Tab-separated table of C-alpha atoms and ligand atoms in Angstrom:
chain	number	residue	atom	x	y	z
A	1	UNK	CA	135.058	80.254	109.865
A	2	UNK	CA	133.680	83.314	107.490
A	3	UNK	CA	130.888	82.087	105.181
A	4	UNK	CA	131.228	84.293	102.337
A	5	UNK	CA	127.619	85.497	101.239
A	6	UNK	CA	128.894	88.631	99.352
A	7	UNK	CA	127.189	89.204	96.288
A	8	UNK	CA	129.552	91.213	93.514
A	9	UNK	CA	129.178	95.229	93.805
A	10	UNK	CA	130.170	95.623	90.376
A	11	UNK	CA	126.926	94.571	88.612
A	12	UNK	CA	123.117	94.736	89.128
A	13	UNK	CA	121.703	92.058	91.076
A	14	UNK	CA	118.948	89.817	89.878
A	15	UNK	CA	116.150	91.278	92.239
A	16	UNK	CA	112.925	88.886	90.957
A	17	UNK	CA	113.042	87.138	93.861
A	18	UNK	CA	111.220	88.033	97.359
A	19	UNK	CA	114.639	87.954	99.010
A	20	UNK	CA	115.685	91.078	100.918
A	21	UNK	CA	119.087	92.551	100.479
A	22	UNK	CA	121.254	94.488	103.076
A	23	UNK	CA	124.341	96.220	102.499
A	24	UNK	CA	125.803	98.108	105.345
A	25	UNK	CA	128.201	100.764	105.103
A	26	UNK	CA	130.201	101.156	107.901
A	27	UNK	CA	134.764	102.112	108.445
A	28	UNK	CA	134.077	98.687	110.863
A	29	UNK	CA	132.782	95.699	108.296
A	30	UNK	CA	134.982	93.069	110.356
A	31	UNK	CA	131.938	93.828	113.369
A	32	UNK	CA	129.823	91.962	111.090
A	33	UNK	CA	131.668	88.292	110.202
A	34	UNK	CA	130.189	87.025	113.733
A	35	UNK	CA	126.618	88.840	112.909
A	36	UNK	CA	126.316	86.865	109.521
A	37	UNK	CA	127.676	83.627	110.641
A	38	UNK	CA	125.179	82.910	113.757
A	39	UNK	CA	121.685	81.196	114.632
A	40	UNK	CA	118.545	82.368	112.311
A	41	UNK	CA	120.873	84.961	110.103
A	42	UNK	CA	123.004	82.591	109.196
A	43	UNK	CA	120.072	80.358	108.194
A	44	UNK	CA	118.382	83.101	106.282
A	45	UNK	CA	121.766	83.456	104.479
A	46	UNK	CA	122.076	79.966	103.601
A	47	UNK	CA	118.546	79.708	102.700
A	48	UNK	CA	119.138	82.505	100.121
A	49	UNK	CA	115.997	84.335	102.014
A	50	UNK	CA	118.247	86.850	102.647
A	51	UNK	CA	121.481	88.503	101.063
A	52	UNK	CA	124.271	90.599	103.281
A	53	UNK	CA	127.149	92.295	103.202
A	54	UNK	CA	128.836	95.262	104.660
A	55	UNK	CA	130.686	97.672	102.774
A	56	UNK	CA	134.069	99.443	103.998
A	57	UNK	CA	133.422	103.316	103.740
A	58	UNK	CA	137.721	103.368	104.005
A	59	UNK	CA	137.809	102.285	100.291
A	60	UNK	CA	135.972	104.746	98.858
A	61	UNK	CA	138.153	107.426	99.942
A	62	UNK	CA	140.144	109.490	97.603
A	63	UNK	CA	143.269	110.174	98.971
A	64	UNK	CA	146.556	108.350	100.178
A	65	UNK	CA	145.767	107.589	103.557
A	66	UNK	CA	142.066	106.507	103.029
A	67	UNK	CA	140.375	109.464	105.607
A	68	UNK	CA	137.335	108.962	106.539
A	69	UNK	CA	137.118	111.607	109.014
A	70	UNK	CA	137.543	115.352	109.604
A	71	UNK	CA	137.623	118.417	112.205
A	72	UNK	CA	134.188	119.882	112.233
A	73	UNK	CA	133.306	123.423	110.871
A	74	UNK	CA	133.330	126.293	113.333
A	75	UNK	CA	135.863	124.024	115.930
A	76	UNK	CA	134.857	121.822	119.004
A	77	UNK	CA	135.972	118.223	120.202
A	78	UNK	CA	135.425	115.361	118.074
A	79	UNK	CA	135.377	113.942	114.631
A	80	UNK	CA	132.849	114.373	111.838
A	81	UNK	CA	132.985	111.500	109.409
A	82	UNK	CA	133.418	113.152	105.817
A	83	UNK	CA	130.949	113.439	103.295
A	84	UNK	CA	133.141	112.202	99.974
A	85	UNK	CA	133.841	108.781	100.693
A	86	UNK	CA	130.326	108.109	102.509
A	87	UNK	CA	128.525	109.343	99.609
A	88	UNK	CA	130.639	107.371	96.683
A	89	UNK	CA	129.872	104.244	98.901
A	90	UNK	CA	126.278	105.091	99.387
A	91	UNK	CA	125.902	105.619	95.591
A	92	UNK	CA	127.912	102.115	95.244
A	93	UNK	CA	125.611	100.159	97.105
A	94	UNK	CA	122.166	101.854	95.664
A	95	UNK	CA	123.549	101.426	91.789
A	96	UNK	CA	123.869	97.803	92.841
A	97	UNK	CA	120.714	97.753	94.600
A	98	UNK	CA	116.977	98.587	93.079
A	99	UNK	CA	114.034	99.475	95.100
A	100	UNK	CA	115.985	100.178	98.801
A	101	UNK	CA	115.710	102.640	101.181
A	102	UNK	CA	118.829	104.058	103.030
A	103	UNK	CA	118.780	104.421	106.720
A	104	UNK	CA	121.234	106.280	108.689
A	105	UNK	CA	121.777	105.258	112.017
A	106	UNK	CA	122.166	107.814	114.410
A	107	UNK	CA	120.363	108.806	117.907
A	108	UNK	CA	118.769	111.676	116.164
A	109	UNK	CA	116.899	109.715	114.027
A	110	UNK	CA	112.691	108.221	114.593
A	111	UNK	CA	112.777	104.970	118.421
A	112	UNK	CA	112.983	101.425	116.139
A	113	UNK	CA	109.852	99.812	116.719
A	114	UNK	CA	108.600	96.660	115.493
A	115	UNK	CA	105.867	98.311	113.583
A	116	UNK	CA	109.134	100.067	111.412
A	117	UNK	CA	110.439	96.647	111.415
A	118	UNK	CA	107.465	95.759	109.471
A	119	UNK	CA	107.547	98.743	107.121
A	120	UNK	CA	111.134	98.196	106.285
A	121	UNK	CA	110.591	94.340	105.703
A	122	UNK	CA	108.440	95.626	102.735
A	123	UNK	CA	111.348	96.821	101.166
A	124	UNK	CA	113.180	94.939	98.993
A	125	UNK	CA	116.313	96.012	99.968
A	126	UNK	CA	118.038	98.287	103.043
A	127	UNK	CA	121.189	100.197	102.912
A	128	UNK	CA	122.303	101.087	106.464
A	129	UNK	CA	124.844	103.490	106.636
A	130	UNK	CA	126.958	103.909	110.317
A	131	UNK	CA	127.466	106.577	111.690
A	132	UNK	CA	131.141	107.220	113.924
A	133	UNK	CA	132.556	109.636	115.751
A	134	UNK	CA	130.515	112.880	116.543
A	135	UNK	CA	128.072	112.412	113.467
A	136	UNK	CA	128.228	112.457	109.679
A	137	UNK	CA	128.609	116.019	107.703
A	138	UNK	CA	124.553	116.913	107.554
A	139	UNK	CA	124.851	117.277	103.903
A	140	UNK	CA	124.679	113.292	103.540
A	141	UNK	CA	121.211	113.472	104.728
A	142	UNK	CA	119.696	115.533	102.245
A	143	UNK	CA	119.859	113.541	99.142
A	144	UNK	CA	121.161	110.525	100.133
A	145	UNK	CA	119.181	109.072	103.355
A	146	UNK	CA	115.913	108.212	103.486
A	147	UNK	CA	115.239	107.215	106.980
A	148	UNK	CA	116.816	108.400	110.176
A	149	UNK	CA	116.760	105.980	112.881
A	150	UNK	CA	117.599	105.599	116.727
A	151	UNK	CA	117.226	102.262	118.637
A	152	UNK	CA	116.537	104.057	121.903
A	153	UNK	CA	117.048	107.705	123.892
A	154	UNK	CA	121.185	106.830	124.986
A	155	UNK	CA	124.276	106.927	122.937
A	156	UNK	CA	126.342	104.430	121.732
A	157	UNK	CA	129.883	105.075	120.173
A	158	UNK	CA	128.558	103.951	115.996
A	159	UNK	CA	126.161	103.045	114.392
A	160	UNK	CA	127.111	99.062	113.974
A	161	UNK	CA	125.097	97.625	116.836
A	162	UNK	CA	121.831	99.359	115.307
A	163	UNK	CA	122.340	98.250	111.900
A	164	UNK	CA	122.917	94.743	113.331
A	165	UNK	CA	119.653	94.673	115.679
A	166	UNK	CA	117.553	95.895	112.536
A	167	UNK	CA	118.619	93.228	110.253
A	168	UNK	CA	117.672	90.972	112.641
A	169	UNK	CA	114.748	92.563	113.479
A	170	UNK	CA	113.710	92.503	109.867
A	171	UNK	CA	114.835	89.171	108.855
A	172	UNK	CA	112.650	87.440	111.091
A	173	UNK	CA	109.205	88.913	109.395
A	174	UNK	CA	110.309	87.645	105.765
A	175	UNK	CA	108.596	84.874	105.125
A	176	UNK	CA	110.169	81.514	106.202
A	177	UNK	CA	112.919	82.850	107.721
A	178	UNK	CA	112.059	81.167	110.984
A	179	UNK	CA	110.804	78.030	111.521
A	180	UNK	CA	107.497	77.996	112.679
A	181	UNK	CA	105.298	79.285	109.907
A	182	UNK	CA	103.472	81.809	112.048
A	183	UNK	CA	105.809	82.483	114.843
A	184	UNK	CA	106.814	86.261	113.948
A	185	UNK	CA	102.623	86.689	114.102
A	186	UNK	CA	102.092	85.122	117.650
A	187	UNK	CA	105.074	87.573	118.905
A	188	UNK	CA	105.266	90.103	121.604
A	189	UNK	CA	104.453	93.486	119.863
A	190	UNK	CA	102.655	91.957	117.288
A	191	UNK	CA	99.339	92.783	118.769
A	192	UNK	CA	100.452	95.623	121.029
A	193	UNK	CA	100.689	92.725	124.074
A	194	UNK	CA	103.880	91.191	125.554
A	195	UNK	CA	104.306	86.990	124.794
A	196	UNK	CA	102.752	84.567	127.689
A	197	UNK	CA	105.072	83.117	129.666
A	198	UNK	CA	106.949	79.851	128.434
A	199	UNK	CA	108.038	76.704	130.723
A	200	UNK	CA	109.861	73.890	129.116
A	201	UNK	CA	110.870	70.420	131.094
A	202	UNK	CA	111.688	69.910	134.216
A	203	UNK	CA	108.026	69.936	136.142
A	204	UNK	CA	109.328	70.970	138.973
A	205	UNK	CA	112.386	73.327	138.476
A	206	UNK	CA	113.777	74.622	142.238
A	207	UNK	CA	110.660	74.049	143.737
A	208	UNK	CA	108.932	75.768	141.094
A	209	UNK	CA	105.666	74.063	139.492
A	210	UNK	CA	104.446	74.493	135.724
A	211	UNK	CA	101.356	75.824	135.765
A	212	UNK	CA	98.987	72.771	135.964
A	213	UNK	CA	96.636	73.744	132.823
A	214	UNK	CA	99.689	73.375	130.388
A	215	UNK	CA	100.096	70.096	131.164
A	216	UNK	CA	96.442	68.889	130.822
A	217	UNK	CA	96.330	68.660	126.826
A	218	UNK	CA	93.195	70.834	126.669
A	219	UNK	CA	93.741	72.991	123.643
A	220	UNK	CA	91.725	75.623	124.321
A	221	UNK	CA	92.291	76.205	128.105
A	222	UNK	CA	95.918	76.298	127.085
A	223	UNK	CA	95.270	79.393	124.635
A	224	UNK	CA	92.686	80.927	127.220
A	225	UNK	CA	95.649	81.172	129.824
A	226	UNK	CA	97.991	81.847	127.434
A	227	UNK	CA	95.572	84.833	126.558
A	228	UNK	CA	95.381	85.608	129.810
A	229	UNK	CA	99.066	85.816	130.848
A	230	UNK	CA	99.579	87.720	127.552
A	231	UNK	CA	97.304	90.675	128.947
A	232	UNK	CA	98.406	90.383	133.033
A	233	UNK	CA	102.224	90.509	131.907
A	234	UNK	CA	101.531	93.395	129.597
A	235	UNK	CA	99.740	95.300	132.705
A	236	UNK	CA	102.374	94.435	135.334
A	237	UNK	CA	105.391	94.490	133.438
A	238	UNK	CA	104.712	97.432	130.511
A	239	UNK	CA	101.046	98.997	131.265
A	240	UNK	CA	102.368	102.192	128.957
A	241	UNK	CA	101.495	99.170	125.879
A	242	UNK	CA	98.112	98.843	127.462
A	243	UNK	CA	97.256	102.365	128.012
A	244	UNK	CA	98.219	103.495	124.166
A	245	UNK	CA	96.599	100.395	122.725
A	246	UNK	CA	92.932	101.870	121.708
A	247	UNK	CA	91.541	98.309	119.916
A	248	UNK	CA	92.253	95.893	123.069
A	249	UNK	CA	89.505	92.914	121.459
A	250	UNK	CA	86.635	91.957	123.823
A	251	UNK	CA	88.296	89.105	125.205
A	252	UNK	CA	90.993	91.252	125.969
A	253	UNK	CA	89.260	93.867	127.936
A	254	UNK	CA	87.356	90.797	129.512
A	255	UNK	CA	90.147	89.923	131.303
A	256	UNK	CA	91.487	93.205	132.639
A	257	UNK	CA	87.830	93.398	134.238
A	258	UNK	CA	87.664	90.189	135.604
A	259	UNK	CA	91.095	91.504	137.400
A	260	UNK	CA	89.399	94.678	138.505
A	261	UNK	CA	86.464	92.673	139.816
A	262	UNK	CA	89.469	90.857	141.724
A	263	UNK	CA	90.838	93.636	143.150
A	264	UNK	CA	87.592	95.077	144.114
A	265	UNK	CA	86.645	92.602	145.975
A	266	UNK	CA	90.237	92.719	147.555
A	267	UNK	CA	89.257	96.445	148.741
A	268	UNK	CA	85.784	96.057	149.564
A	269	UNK	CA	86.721	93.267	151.977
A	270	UNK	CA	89.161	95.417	154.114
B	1	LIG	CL1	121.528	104.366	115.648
B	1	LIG	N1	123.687	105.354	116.784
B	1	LIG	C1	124.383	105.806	117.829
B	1	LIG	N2	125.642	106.222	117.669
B	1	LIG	N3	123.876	105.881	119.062
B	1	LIG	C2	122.617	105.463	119.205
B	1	LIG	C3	121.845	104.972	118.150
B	1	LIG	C4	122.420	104.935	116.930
B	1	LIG	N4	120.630	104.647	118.623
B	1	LIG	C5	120.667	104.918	119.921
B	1	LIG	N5	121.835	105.427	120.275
């Protein structure tokens, strides 16, 4: 089943709300009907916390066969998508939406981060445009784009999968679009660290014990080693987080040193 949460592109849309609004332009919009229709997007949709819809870049071309493509300038291999039809649906989608920002996606563009996540969230309203094929004719990005943006140093074949994984990295920071009230706070990234580890039911799973103080009901040992696990996975699994992080808190550095003191003692015995 397709839930239809289109919104009409023909008039302005009532922006007074906190909602945010996507549009995505892409030649692939069928990518997204499985996107829209799943887990907390699909909530956020229903909810009316957020608004979606992705735009095919096909119909705003000119001529017979709908071209959305071209041989690049100067010769080579590939396709450069064509800057008529990308612009007219660019121009669509901002005259429908007020107060966006359009991103391109494309490899050359700024590493997604969460802390982008959060500055886009501010917006009230993101076009992403897809790039295809070998790139889009530069001349889009001059007027039209506002933010270049790669979701890490390899290639992928368009721009859909990036547009999908910054929706979703977006819609979880507006406001209850998840269900616990603070849970986008308490995530990894959100204070530099990586997340404490989780256990659910069974005790004992292969042989494998939850950790004893998780059971005992004591609030605040629980959030000590949850503290603690916080800072040792960070170190062990990403120390590059650790080592660009220039406000670790006291309690923070307190626990890297106990660890050193560890390890020294390790050494000194040998
Ligand atoms: Cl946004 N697009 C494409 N085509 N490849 C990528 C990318 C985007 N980010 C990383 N690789």
């Amino acid at each position: 089943m397709i839930l239809s949460f289109h919104y009409s592109t023909s008039q302005p849309i009532n922006q007074s709300t906190n909602a945010m609004y996507f549009k995505v332009v892409t030649i692939f919009p069928q990518m997204f009907d499985s996107f829209w229709n799943h887990g907390i997007i699909r909530r956020a949709l229903e909810d009316k916390k957020i608004f979606a819809s992705a735009v095919n870049i096909r119909n705003y071309a000119e001529d017979r066969h709908q071209v959305t493509d071209d041989r690049p300038y100067g010769g080579g291999s590939g396709m450069v998508m064509k800057p008529e039809p990308l612009a007219a649906a660019i121009r669509d989608a901002s005259q429908t939406l007020t107060g966006t920002k359009t991103v391109l996606l494309t490899p050359q563009g700024r590493v997604f981060n969460q802390k982008m996540a959060w500055e886009l969230a501010t917006s009230d309203g993101l076009i992403l445009v897809c790039g295809r094929y070998e790139g889009v004719d530069e001349r889009i990005c001059h007027d039209l784009i506002d933010y270049e943006i790669s979701i890490g140093d390899y290639v992928l074949t368009g721009g859909e999968p990036a547009a999908m994984i910054i929706i979703d990295a977006v819609t979880r920071l507006i406001p209850g679009a998840l269900g616990g009230e603070d849970a986008a706070e308490k995530d990894s990234f959100s204070d530099d660290l990586l997340e404490h580890a989780h256990y659910t039911r069974p005790g004992n799973f292969e042989g494998q014990e939850v950790p004893e103080v998780l059971l005992s009901g004591h609030h605040q040992e629980i959030e000590k080693w949850r503290l603690e696990s916080s800072v040792m996975r960070t170190l062990l699994k990403r120390p590059d987080l650790l080592l660009q992080n220039k406000n670790l808190n006291r309690q923070q550095r307190d626990i890297l040193k106990k660890w050193r003191f560890e390890i020294e003692k390790i050494l000194d015995s040998q």
